[in-house]
Short mmCIF file of C-alpha atoms in Angstrom, two decimals:
data_model
loop_
_atom_site.label_atom_id
_atom_site.label_comp_id
_atom_site.label_asym_id
_atom_site.label_seq_id
_atom_site.Cartn_x
_atom_site.Cartn_y
_atom_site.Cartn_z
CA MET A 126 -256.87 20.54 -69.84
CA ALA A 127 -259.98 19.27 -68.02
CA LEU A 128 -259.55 22.16 -65.63
CA ILE A 129 -260.53 24.69 -68.31
CA PRO A 130 -264.23 23.61 -68.63
CA GLN A 131 -264.48 23.53 -64.83
CA LEU A 132 -263.03 27.02 -64.62
CA LEU A 133 -265.46 28.30 -67.28
CA GLU A 134 -268.36 26.68 -65.43
CA ARG A 135 -267.34 28.32 -62.15
CA CYS A 136 -267.03 31.68 -63.89
CA GLN A 137 -270.52 31.37 -65.37
CA GLU A 138 -271.93 30.42 -61.96
CA PHE A 139 -270.15 33.37 -60.34
CA TYR A 140 -271.55 35.69 -63.03
CA ARG A 141 -275.12 34.47 -62.32
CA ILE A 142 -274.68 34.97 -58.55
CA THR A 143 -273.34 38.50 -58.89
CA LEU A 144 -276.20 39.49 -61.22
CA ILE A 145 -278.83 38.02 -58.90
CA ASN A 146 -277.30 39.24 -55.63
CA PRO A 147 -276.25 42.91 -55.73
CA PHE A 148 -275.21 42.73 -52.09
CA PHE A 149 -272.72 39.99 -52.87
CA PHE A 150 -271.39 42.03 -55.78
CA SER A 151 -270.97 45.10 -53.57
CA LEU A 152 -269.19 43.07 -50.94
CA LEU A 153 -266.87 41.62 -53.54
CA PHE A 154 -266.18 45.07 -54.94
CA LEU A 155 -265.19 46.34 -51.50
CA CYS A 156 -262.91 43.36 -51.00
CA LEU A 157 -261.22 44.06 -54.33
CA LEU A 158 -260.72 47.69 -53.37
CA PHE A 159 -259.17 46.62 -50.09
CA LEU A 160 -256.93 44.17 -51.95
CA LEU A 161 -255.82 46.85 -54.42
CA LYS A 162 -255.14 49.25 -51.57
CA SER A 163 -253.09 46.59 -49.81
CA ILE A 164 -251.12 45.90 -52.99
CA LYS A 165 -250.60 49.62 -53.56
CA GLY A 166 -249.47 50.06 -49.97
CA GLY A 167 -247.28 47.03 -50.18
CA VAL A 168 -244.17 49.10 -50.76
CA LYS A 169 -242.41 48.73 -47.45
CA LEU A 170 -241.67 52.05 -45.82
CA ASN A 171 -238.67 52.63 -43.61
CA LEU A 172 -240.63 53.98 -40.66
CA PRO A 173 -239.06 55.27 -37.44
CA PRO A 174 -238.96 52.78 -34.57
CA ALA A 175 -241.76 52.54 -32.03
CA PRO A 176 -242.81 50.40 -29.08
CA PRO A 177 -245.58 47.84 -29.64
CA ARG A 178 -249.00 49.46 -29.81
CA LEU A 179 -252.39 48.34 -28.58
CA PRO A 180 -255.46 47.98 -30.81
CA ILE A 181 -257.57 51.12 -31.17
CA ILE A 182 -255.73 53.33 -28.64
CA GLY A 183 -252.28 52.85 -30.15
CA HIS A 184 -249.67 54.24 -27.76
CA ILE A 185 -251.91 56.51 -25.68
CA HIS A 186 -251.40 54.28 -22.65
CA LEU A 187 -247.72 55.25 -22.67
CA LEU A 188 -248.33 59.00 -22.32
CA GLY A 189 -248.64 59.27 -18.56
CA THR A 190 -249.54 62.56 -16.89
CA LEU A 191 -246.26 64.14 -18.02
CA PRO A 192 -245.80 62.87 -21.59
CA TYR A 193 -242.54 64.74 -22.21
CA ARG A 194 -240.97 62.73 -19.39
CA SER A 195 -242.51 59.49 -20.66
CA PHE A 196 -241.24 60.12 -24.19
CA LYS A 197 -237.75 60.93 -22.92
CA SER A 198 -237.68 57.54 -21.18
CA LEU A 199 -238.95 55.77 -24.31
CA SER A 200 -236.29 57.45 -26.44
CA LYS A 201 -233.59 55.68 -24.43
CA THR A 202 -234.89 52.42 -25.92
CA TYR A 203 -236.24 53.47 -29.30
CA GLY A 204 -234.00 56.37 -30.22
CA PRO A 205 -234.43 60.12 -30.86
CA ILE A 206 -237.10 59.67 -33.56
CA MET A 207 -240.18 57.61 -32.72
CA LEU A 208 -243.36 57.15 -34.74
CA LEU A 209 -246.17 56.60 -32.27
CA TYR A 210 -249.89 56.31 -32.81
CA LEU A 211 -251.97 58.38 -30.42
CA GLY A 212 -255.33 56.84 -31.14
CA ARG A 213 -255.64 56.99 -34.94
CA VAL A 214 -253.12 59.80 -35.38
CA PRO A 215 -249.52 59.07 -36.48
CA THR A 216 -247.27 61.12 -34.22
CA LEU A 217 -243.55 61.72 -34.62
CA VAL A 218 -241.73 62.42 -31.36
CA VAL A 219 -238.30 64.05 -31.61
CA THR A 220 -235.86 64.16 -28.67
CA SER A 221 -232.66 65.05 -30.51
CA GLU A 222 -230.98 68.41 -31.15
CA GLU A 223 -229.82 67.19 -34.57
CA VAL A 224 -233.28 66.08 -35.70
CA ALA A 225 -234.89 69.24 -34.29
CA LYS A 226 -232.50 71.29 -36.41
CA GLU A 227 -233.40 69.24 -39.48
CA ILE A 228 -237.10 69.97 -38.93
CA MET A 229 -236.87 73.64 -37.97
CA LYS A 230 -234.02 74.76 -40.23
CA THR A 231 -232.85 72.36 -42.94
CA GLN A 232 -236.36 71.19 -43.93
CA ASP A 233 -238.30 74.04 -42.36
CA MET A 234 -240.56 74.46 -45.41
CA VAL A 235 -241.46 70.77 -45.42
CA PHE A 236 -242.52 70.80 -41.76
CA VAL A 237 -243.83 74.38 -41.63
CA ASN A 238 -247.54 73.68 -41.04
CA ARG A 239 -249.21 73.42 -37.66
CA ALA A 240 -251.56 70.83 -36.24
CA ARG A 241 -255.05 72.25 -35.70
CA PRO A 242 -256.62 70.79 -32.55
CA ARG A 243 -260.33 71.21 -31.86
CA ALA A 244 -259.85 73.76 -29.07
CA ALA A 245 -257.63 76.01 -31.19
CA GLU A 246 -260.08 75.82 -34.10
CA THR A 247 -262.92 77.02 -31.88
CA LEU A 248 -261.22 79.53 -29.59
CA LEU A 249 -258.93 81.08 -32.19
CA TYR A 250 -261.50 81.63 -34.93
CA GLY A 251 -260.48 78.74 -37.15
CA CYS A 252 -256.79 79.09 -36.23
CA ARG A 253 -256.49 82.67 -37.50
CA ASP A 254 -253.88 83.45 -34.85
CA ILE A 255 -250.12 83.40 -35.43
CA GLY A 256 -249.32 80.23 -33.49
CA PHE A 257 -251.71 77.80 -35.20
CA ALA A 258 -252.47 79.48 -38.55
CA PRO A 259 -251.58 77.35 -41.60
CA TYR A 260 -248.57 78.47 -43.57
CA GLY A 261 -249.57 80.85 -46.34
CA GLU A 262 -249.96 84.50 -47.26
CA TYR A 263 -252.17 85.34 -44.25
CA TRP A 264 -249.71 83.81 -41.79
CA ARG A 265 -246.74 85.52 -43.47
CA GLN A 266 -248.47 88.90 -43.23
CA MET A 267 -249.40 88.44 -39.58
CA ARG A 268 -245.89 87.34 -38.62
CA ARG A 269 -244.43 90.27 -40.55
CA ILE A 270 -246.69 92.65 -38.62
CA CYS A 271 -245.58 91.07 -35.33
CA VAL A 272 -241.89 91.26 -36.15
CA LEU A 273 -241.86 94.72 -37.76
CA LYS A 274 -244.68 96.54 -35.93
CA LEU A 275 -245.92 94.92 -32.74
CA LEU A 276 -242.92 93.29 -31.08
CA THR A 277 -239.85 95.19 -32.27
CA PRO A 278 -237.20 95.83 -29.57
CA GLU A 279 -238.20 99.50 -29.56
CA ARG A 280 -241.89 98.70 -29.18
CA VAL A 281 -241.24 96.20 -26.38
CA GLN A 282 -239.13 98.79 -24.55
CA SER A 283 -241.93 101.35 -24.98
CA PHE A 284 -244.17 99.18 -22.81
CA HIS A 285 -241.94 99.97 -19.81
CA PHE A 286 -244.56 102.24 -18.24
CA VAL A 287 -247.04 99.33 -18.07
CA ARG A 288 -244.49 96.98 -16.52
CA GLU A 289 -243.48 99.62 -13.98
CA GLU A 290 -247.06 100.47 -13.02
CA VAL A 291 -248.02 96.84 -12.42
CA ALA A 292 -244.74 95.99 -10.67
CA VAL A 293 -245.24 98.86 -8.22
CA GLU A 294 -248.72 97.58 -7.40
CA LEU A 295 -247.39 94.05 -6.85
CA MET A 296 -244.58 95.26 -4.59
CA GLU A 297 -247.03 97.32 -2.55
CA LEU A 298 -249.33 94.31 -2.07
CA ILE A 299 -246.37 92.23 -0.92
CA ARG A 300 -245.12 95.04 1.37
CA CYS A 301 -248.47 95.19 3.13
CA ALA A 302 -248.35 91.43 3.71
CA SER A 303 -244.78 91.67 5.01
CA LEU A 304 -245.80 94.17 7.71
CA ASN A 305 -247.97 91.46 9.27
CA GLY A 306 -245.44 88.69 8.75
CA ALA A 307 -248.03 86.87 6.65
CA SER A 308 -247.27 84.40 3.90
CA ILE A 309 -248.42 85.15 0.37
CA LYS A 310 -249.49 82.90 -2.48
CA LEU A 311 -246.78 84.18 -4.77
CA GLY A 312 -247.69 81.85 -7.63
CA GLU A 313 -251.21 83.30 -7.85
CA MET A 314 -249.87 86.85 -7.57
CA LEU A 315 -247.50 86.24 -10.48
CA ILE A 316 -250.34 85.02 -12.70
CA TYR A 317 -252.27 88.19 -11.88
CA THR A 318 -249.16 90.31 -12.53
CA SER A 319 -248.44 88.71 -15.90
CA SER A 320 -252.07 89.05 -16.90
CA SER A 321 -252.12 92.75 -15.93
CA ILE A 322 -248.91 93.58 -17.79
CA VAL A 323 -249.92 91.67 -20.90
CA SER A 324 -253.41 93.15 -20.99
CA GLY A 325 -251.93 96.62 -20.53
CA CYS A 326 -249.53 96.14 -23.46
CA VAL A 327 -251.94 94.30 -25.74
CA LEU A 328 -255.27 95.93 -24.91
CA GLY A 329 -254.09 99.43 -24.10
CA ARG A 330 -255.01 99.76 -20.46
CA VAL A 331 -254.86 97.52 -17.44
CA TYR A 332 -258.31 96.09 -16.72
CA PHE A 333 -258.35 96.10 -12.92
CA GLY A 334 -262.15 96.17 -12.69
CA LYS A 335 -264.99 93.86 -13.61
CA ASN A 336 -263.88 93.35 -17.21
CA LYS A 337 -260.42 92.18 -16.19
CA LYS A 338 -261.78 89.67 -13.69
CA ARG A 339 -264.16 88.22 -16.27
CA PHE A 340 -261.48 88.19 -18.96
CA ASP A 341 -259.01 86.45 -16.63
CA GLU A 342 -261.59 83.80 -15.71
CA LEU A 343 -262.36 83.07 -19.35
CA GLY A 344 -258.65 83.15 -20.17
CA ARG A 345 -257.94 80.50 -17.52
CA THR A 346 -260.71 78.29 -18.88
CA ALA A 347 -259.44 78.77 -22.43
CA THR A 348 -255.94 77.81 -21.29
CA GLU A 349 -257.26 74.61 -19.72
CA LEU A 350 -259.20 73.75 -22.87
CA LEU A 351 -256.26 74.45 -25.18
CA GLY A 352 -254.11 72.14 -23.08
CA GLY A 353 -256.83 69.55 -22.50
CA PHE A 354 -257.72 66.22 -24.08
CA PHE A 355 -260.34 66.14 -26.83
CA PHE A 356 -261.39 62.68 -27.97
CA GLY A 357 -261.92 63.85 -31.54
CA ASP A 358 -258.32 65.02 -31.88
CA PHE A 359 -257.11 61.44 -31.53
CA PHE A 360 -260.14 59.51 -32.82
CA PRO A 361 -261.59 61.74 -35.58
CA SER A 362 -264.64 59.52 -36.12
CA PHE A 363 -265.61 59.78 -32.46
CA GLY A 364 -265.70 63.53 -31.94
CA TRP A 365 -269.27 63.11 -30.70
CA VAL A 366 -267.83 61.78 -27.44
CA ASP A 367 -266.66 65.33 -26.65
CA VAL A 368 -270.28 66.45 -27.01
CA LEU A 369 -271.47 63.83 -24.51
CA THR A 370 -268.77 64.74 -21.97
CA GLY A 371 -269.64 68.44 -22.12
CA LYS A 372 -266.24 69.48 -23.49
CA VAL A 373 -267.76 70.98 -26.64
CA LYS A 374 -270.29 73.00 -24.62
CA SER A 375 -267.55 74.34 -22.38
CA LEU A 376 -265.51 75.20 -25.46
CA ASN A 377 -268.38 77.02 -27.13
CA ASP A 378 -269.41 78.88 -23.97
CA THR A 379 -265.84 80.06 -23.38
CA SER A 380 -265.45 81.08 -27.00
CA GLU A 381 -268.68 83.09 -26.94
CA GLY A 382 -267.73 84.82 -23.68
CA LEU A 383 -264.29 85.81 -24.94
CA ASP A 384 -265.72 86.87 -28.28
CA ALA A 385 -268.17 89.29 -26.65
CA LEU A 386 -265.49 90.83 -24.42
CA LEU A 387 -263.01 91.22 -27.28
CA ASP A 388 -265.68 92.84 -29.47
CA GLU A 389 -266.40 95.28 -26.65
CA MET A 390 -262.70 96.12 -26.22
CA ILE A 391 -262.12 96.62 -29.94
CA GLU A 392 -265.15 98.87 -30.33
CA GLU A 393 -264.07 100.87 -27.30
CA HIS A 394 -260.72 101.52 -28.96
CA ARG A 395 -262.32 102.35 -32.29
CA SER A 396 -264.53 104.98 -30.70
CA SER A 397 -261.89 106.50 -28.40
CA LYS A 398 -259.05 108.87 -29.21
CA HIS A 399 -255.76 107.05 -29.70
CA ASN A 400 -252.42 108.19 -28.37
CA ASP A 401 -251.64 109.83 -31.71
CA ASP A 402 -249.49 112.44 -29.97
CA GLN A 403 -247.57 109.63 -28.23
CA PRO A 404 -246.99 106.96 -30.90
CA ASP A 405 -244.48 105.20 -28.66
CA LYS A 406 -247.30 104.44 -26.20
CA LEU A 407 -249.65 102.75 -28.65
CA SER A 408 -250.89 99.34 -27.53
CA VAL A 409 -250.98 96.29 -29.76
CA ILE A 410 -254.69 96.68 -30.43
CA GLU A 411 -254.23 100.36 -31.34
CA ILE A 412 -251.42 99.54 -33.76
CA LEU A 413 -253.51 96.85 -35.47
CA LEU A 414 -256.51 99.17 -35.79
CA GLN A 415 -254.29 101.92 -37.14
CA LEU A 416 -252.79 99.62 -39.77
CA GLN A 417 -256.27 98.45 -40.70
CA LYS A 418 -257.63 102.01 -40.95
CA GLU A 419 -254.71 103.32 -43.02
CA GLY A 420 -254.86 100.41 -45.46
CA MET A 421 -251.26 99.42 -44.77
CA LEU A 422 -251.99 95.69 -44.98
CA ASP A 423 -251.52 93.58 -48.10
CA ASN A 424 -254.73 91.76 -47.24
CA ASP A 425 -257.60 93.06 -45.15
CA ILE A 426 -257.83 91.55 -41.71
CA THR A 427 -261.28 90.93 -40.32
CA GLN A 428 -262.61 91.50 -36.82
CA ASN A 429 -262.18 87.79 -36.13
CA ASP A 430 -258.55 87.96 -37.28
CA LEU A 431 -257.92 90.80 -34.83
CA LYS A 432 -259.53 88.87 -31.98
CA ALA A 433 -257.55 85.71 -32.76
CA ILE A 434 -254.25 87.59 -32.67
CA LEU A 435 -255.10 89.45 -29.45
CA LEU A 436 -256.25 86.27 -27.72
CA ASP A 437 -253.18 84.39 -28.91
CA MET A 438 -250.86 87.01 -27.45
CA PHE A 439 -252.79 87.35 -24.20
CA ILE A 440 -253.07 83.63 -23.40
CA GLY A 441 -249.59 82.74 -24.66
CA ALA A 442 -247.70 85.53 -22.92
CA THR A 443 -249.61 85.37 -19.63
CA ASN A 444 -249.11 81.65 -19.02
CA THR A 445 -245.51 81.34 -20.17
CA THR A 446 -244.22 84.33 -18.20
CA SER A 447 -246.04 83.58 -14.95
CA ALA A 448 -244.94 79.92 -14.99
CA THR A 449 -241.32 80.90 -15.66
CA MET A 450 -241.25 83.47 -12.83
CA GLU A 451 -242.73 80.98 -10.38
CA TRP A 452 -240.16 78.34 -11.31
CA ALA A 453 -237.40 80.94 -10.93
CA MET A 454 -238.47 81.82 -7.39
CA THR A 455 -238.84 78.12 -6.60
CA GLN A 456 -235.34 77.22 -7.78
CA LEU A 457 -233.81 80.23 -6.02
CA MET A 458 -235.50 79.20 -2.77
CA LYS A 459 -234.26 75.66 -3.26
CA ASN A 460 -230.72 76.95 -3.83
CA PRO A 461 -230.05 79.65 -1.19
CA ASN A 462 -226.53 80.32 -2.45
CA LYS A 463 -227.93 81.16 -5.91
CA MET A 464 -230.57 83.37 -4.31
CA LYS A 465 -227.88 85.22 -2.35
CA LYS A 466 -225.78 85.73 -5.46
CA ALA A 467 -228.73 87.02 -7.49
CA GLN A 468 -229.90 89.40 -4.75
CA GLU A 469 -226.42 90.79 -4.21
CA GLU A 470 -226.14 91.60 -7.91
CA VAL A 471 -229.59 93.20 -8.11
CA ARG A 472 -229.04 95.32 -5.01
CA ARG A 473 -225.56 96.37 -6.07
CA VAL A 474 -226.80 97.53 -9.47
CA VAL A 475 -229.92 99.34 -8.21
CA GLY A 476 -228.27 100.88 -5.14
CA ASN A 477 -230.59 102.98 -2.98
CA LYS A 478 -232.85 104.24 -5.74
CA MET A 479 -236.59 104.58 -5.32
CA LYS A 480 -237.31 102.04 -8.05
CA VAL A 481 -235.75 99.42 -10.28
CA ASP A 482 -235.13 100.88 -13.74
CA HIS A 483 -235.14 98.86 -16.94
CA ASP A 484 -231.63 100.14 -17.62
CA ASP A 485 -230.58 98.54 -14.34
CA VAL A 486 -231.84 95.16 -15.47
CA ASP A 487 -229.64 95.36 -18.57
CA GLN A 488 -226.62 95.26 -16.23
CA MET A 489 -227.79 92.22 -14.24
CA ASP A 490 -225.80 89.50 -15.97
CA TYR A 491 -226.33 86.84 -13.32
CA LEU A 492 -230.10 87.44 -13.21
CA LYS A 493 -230.20 86.92 -16.97
CA CYS A 494 -228.33 83.64 -16.47
CA VAL A 495 -230.92 82.62 -13.86
CA VAL A 496 -233.72 83.23 -16.38
CA LYS A 497 -231.87 81.26 -19.06
CA GLU A 498 -231.34 78.34 -16.71
CA ILE A 499 -235.02 78.35 -15.75
CA LEU A 500 -236.02 78.29 -19.42
CA ARG A 501 -233.64 75.35 -19.91
CA LEU A 502 -234.82 73.31 -16.93
CA HIS A 503 -238.47 74.35 -17.04
CA PRO A 504 -239.44 75.40 -20.57
CA PRO A 505 -243.04 76.69 -20.34
CA GLY A 506 -243.99 74.50 -23.28
CA PRO A 507 -242.09 71.20 -22.87
CA PHE A 508 -243.27 70.31 -26.38
CA LEU A 509 -243.02 73.00 -29.00
CA ILE A 510 -246.37 73.75 -30.68
CA PRO A 511 -247.06 70.60 -32.76
CA ARG A 512 -246.48 70.66 -36.50
CA GLU A 513 -248.35 68.65 -39.12
CA LEU A 514 -246.76 67.10 -42.17
CA ILE A 515 -248.94 67.71 -45.22
CA GLN A 516 -247.07 65.42 -47.64
CA SER A 517 -244.80 62.45 -47.09
CA ALA A 518 -241.19 63.30 -46.29
CA LYS A 519 -237.79 61.82 -45.54
CA LEU A 520 -236.16 62.56 -42.20
CA LYS A 521 -232.77 61.13 -41.29
CA GLY A 522 -233.38 58.23 -43.68
CA TYR A 523 -236.85 57.44 -42.34
CA ASP A 524 -240.10 57.68 -44.30
CA ILE A 525 -242.59 59.97 -42.56
CA PRO A 526 -246.21 59.48 -43.72
CA PRO A 527 -248.45 62.45 -44.58
CA LYS A 528 -250.79 63.78 -41.87
CA THR A 529 -248.20 62.95 -39.22
CA ILE A 530 -248.19 65.26 -36.19
CA ILE A 531 -244.68 66.27 -35.05
CA TYR A 532 -243.83 66.87 -31.40
CA ILE A 533 -240.38 68.31 -30.64
CA ASN A 534 -239.56 67.48 -27.03
CA ALA A 535 -237.66 70.63 -26.02
CA TRP A 536 -237.74 69.53 -22.37
CA ALA A 537 -235.81 66.34 -23.19
CA ILE A 538 -233.32 68.06 -25.51
CA GLN A 539 -232.54 70.67 -22.87
CA ARG A 540 -231.79 67.95 -20.31
CA ASP A 541 -229.72 65.78 -22.63
CA PRO A 542 -226.49 64.77 -20.81
CA LYS A 543 -224.70 64.63 -24.17
CA LEU A 544 -225.37 68.36 -24.60
CA TRP A 545 -225.34 69.69 -21.04
CA ASP A 546 -223.06 69.16 -18.05
CA LYS A 547 -225.07 68.11 -14.97
CA PRO A 548 -228.32 68.66 -16.87
CA GLU A 549 -230.64 68.02 -13.90
CA GLU A 550 -228.99 70.65 -11.70
CA PHE A 551 -229.88 74.34 -11.45
CA LEU A 552 -226.63 76.02 -12.51
CA PRO A 553 -227.10 79.58 -13.82
CA GLU A 554 -223.30 79.88 -13.96
CA ARG A 555 -223.26 77.60 -17.02
CA PHE A 556 -224.43 80.60 -19.07
CA MET A 557 -221.82 83.08 -17.80
CA ASN A 558 -219.54 84.01 -20.71
CA ASN A 559 -221.37 81.39 -22.76
CA PRO A 560 -222.72 82.37 -26.19
CA ILE A 561 -225.51 79.76 -26.16
CA ASP A 562 -228.83 81.57 -26.41
CA PHE A 563 -232.54 80.80 -26.70
CA ARG A 564 -233.28 82.86 -29.81
CA GLY A 565 -233.35 79.93 -32.20
CA GLN A 566 -229.78 79.53 -33.40
CA ASP A 567 -228.67 76.98 -30.81
CA PHE A 568 -230.81 73.88 -31.19
CA GLN A 569 -229.86 72.40 -27.83
CA PHE A 570 -231.72 75.36 -26.25
CA ILE A 571 -235.09 75.99 -27.91
CA PRO A 572 -237.74 77.05 -25.35
CA PHE A 573 -239.18 79.46 -27.94
CA GLY A 574 -238.72 77.23 -30.99
CA SER A 575 -236.79 78.23 -34.08
CA GLY A 576 -237.11 78.94 -37.78
CA ARG A 577 -240.17 80.41 -39.45
CA ARG A 578 -242.38 79.10 -36.67
CA GLY A 579 -240.24 80.40 -33.83
CA CYS A 580 -242.01 82.56 -31.25
CA PRO A 581 -241.89 86.26 -32.24
CA GLY A 582 -242.48 87.35 -28.62
CA ILE A 583 -239.12 86.35 -27.12
CA SER A 584 -238.05 89.88 -26.15
CA PHE A 585 -241.50 90.72 -24.79
CA ALA A 586 -241.47 87.67 -22.50
CA THR A 587 -237.88 87.84 -21.27
CA ILE A 588 -237.97 91.57 -20.44
CA LEU A 589 -241.19 91.08 -18.46
CA ILE A 590 -239.74 88.12 -16.55
CA GLU A 591 -236.42 89.81 -15.77
CA TYR A 592 -238.03 93.06 -14.63
CA VAL A 593 -240.53 91.49 -12.22
CA LEU A 594 -237.90 89.12 -10.78
CA ALA A 595 -235.48 92.02 -10.26
CA ASN A 596 -238.14 93.82 -8.22
CA LEU A 597 -238.93 90.74 -6.12
CA LEU A 598 -235.24 90.21 -5.33
CA TYR A 599 -234.48 93.88 -4.68
CA TRP A 600 -237.29 94.78 -2.30
CA PHE A 601 -237.68 91.57 -0.29
CA ASP A 602 -235.93 88.68 1.37
CA TRP A 603 -237.93 85.46 1.38
CA LYS A 604 -238.68 82.72 3.92
CA PHE A 605 -240.66 79.49 3.94
CA PRO A 606 -243.89 79.58 5.97
CA GLY A 607 -244.63 77.48 9.04
CA GLY A 608 -241.06 76.50 9.79
CA ALA A 609 -240.73 74.63 6.49
CA GLY A 610 -237.36 74.38 4.76
CA VAL A 611 -235.75 73.56 1.45
CA LYS A 612 -236.40 69.85 1.92
CA ASP A 613 -240.15 70.53 2.08
CA LEU A 614 -240.26 72.43 -1.20
CA ASP A 615 -242.50 70.64 -3.70
CA MET A 616 -240.92 70.49 -7.17
CA ASN A 617 -243.64 68.55 -8.98
CA GLU A 618 -245.23 69.98 -12.08
CA VAL A 619 -248.56 69.63 -13.83
CA TYR A 620 -248.87 69.79 -17.60
CA GLY A 621 -251.58 71.47 -19.64
CA LEU A 622 -250.94 74.24 -22.13
CA VAL A 623 -247.77 74.97 -20.13
CA ALA A 624 -245.90 73.07 -17.42
CA HIS A 625 -246.35 74.90 -14.14
CA LYS A 626 -245.89 74.01 -10.49
CA LYS A 627 -248.40 71.49 -9.21
CA ILE A 628 -248.56 73.26 -5.84
CA PRO A 629 -248.22 77.06 -6.22
CA ILE A 630 -245.36 78.46 -4.18
CA GLU A 631 -246.23 80.20 -0.90
CA LEU A 632 -243.60 82.34 0.86
CA ILE A 633 -243.18 84.93 3.60
CA PRO A 634 -241.78 88.24 2.30
CA VAL A 635 -239.44 90.28 4.52
CA LEU A 636 -239.01 93.90 3.43
CA HIS A 637 -235.32 94.51 2.76
CA SER A 638 -235.26 98.18 1.80
CA PRO A 639 -236.56 100.83 4.21
CA ILE A 640 -237.88 102.72 1.18
CA SER A 641 -241.36 101.68 0.08
CA PRO A 642 -241.62 100.60 -3.57
CA LYS A 643 -242.95 103.44 -5.71
#
């Protein structure tokens, strides 16, 4: 009982101290808050497994230069669902077909939102594009426009005149080089070709002059920034570091340059006569302006919305298609028997015609298998565009905290030996008479994603890739420069916004057909 007076005395002393010393009281209050938070958070969550993390940086040291490869290796130890911390950001990494299906189909609405990195916020007008826009009425309307107006099979086919025009120019450039026996930097040519086709389809005419050069330069910088590292994305309280390093200035300068060019292009289209007498030849920008003018949208779209969508399509389509075509030519050169088989099919189908028709490509079954196998082995985006969990969720029995960023490792899934026979080998034949497709229904093969957030430009990309490759294989045979051979072919990749060859492929073209491409 003697303890009671002592306790009362201590309480009175404590009361006097807290009244006299506000700082002490504030400190105590903060400690109590921390204690309450700890008690509240004391419910033990069943979190996904993870390797030990370091203070402050978390698991960033485990990323490596090719994080999709690093994460595939980690998954062998920690399983197909890992909860890593990249700096201060909880990050769920998925390397399983089954879990990917759960996220993109079964619980698609739970995981439907996108992460919003600093570069996308700045370059894409606050993420007003289709890829990064938050789920909601605006995003639904924009996707509906893409699916029903901009990228329908009929509309994609109607762009054939742009693809043909640019392909003829590319073949003529290569033919001129072949007359001198010179090697060409095919990788760089394919980037230019993709850019020209995409700008022709999206912006209405192919910008071969000063504007195109400037737009391509800014587009390349934007691509590097979108795929680059921003300190503030992983350590939100230290975004000022990106200011000191000059990343924010580069981001703002690029954004302002693109903004001015896009404004100029839009105003040019507004003031010019559209192809009203040829509705099948309308470009993406013309269709959007027409919908805006005729009031056919549920919600008005602003000038910035237009620019975000156009930029999204230009950057996304240019980089994915050029990288895929370069990998295709690389793998065919590495596997001469596959090259021979593909060329024999293309030349048999086309015959002695003056040009490769799009109808011809529809009959090239083996070429389509080559493209599928390239998309399996070398998906342009090894990680699908990251998602962000808004509220806590359950996934395969694990508790996933809110604000977790979700990375689906398509590269790892598409090389999973449990799903694919000889997964590291280039075997286009695996897709012959095989119903597995990349349109989002087969979750072991998801280069374009799936579900609500699946890429709406699948047909646009694959038709472009197949058509240009068919021309390259029809008109020319190909040799390594300087006496090099298959063993000298560099297969390393570098990862940014897309995974492309570290060393662009350089080859010697040999004209096969006596008829010049026209």
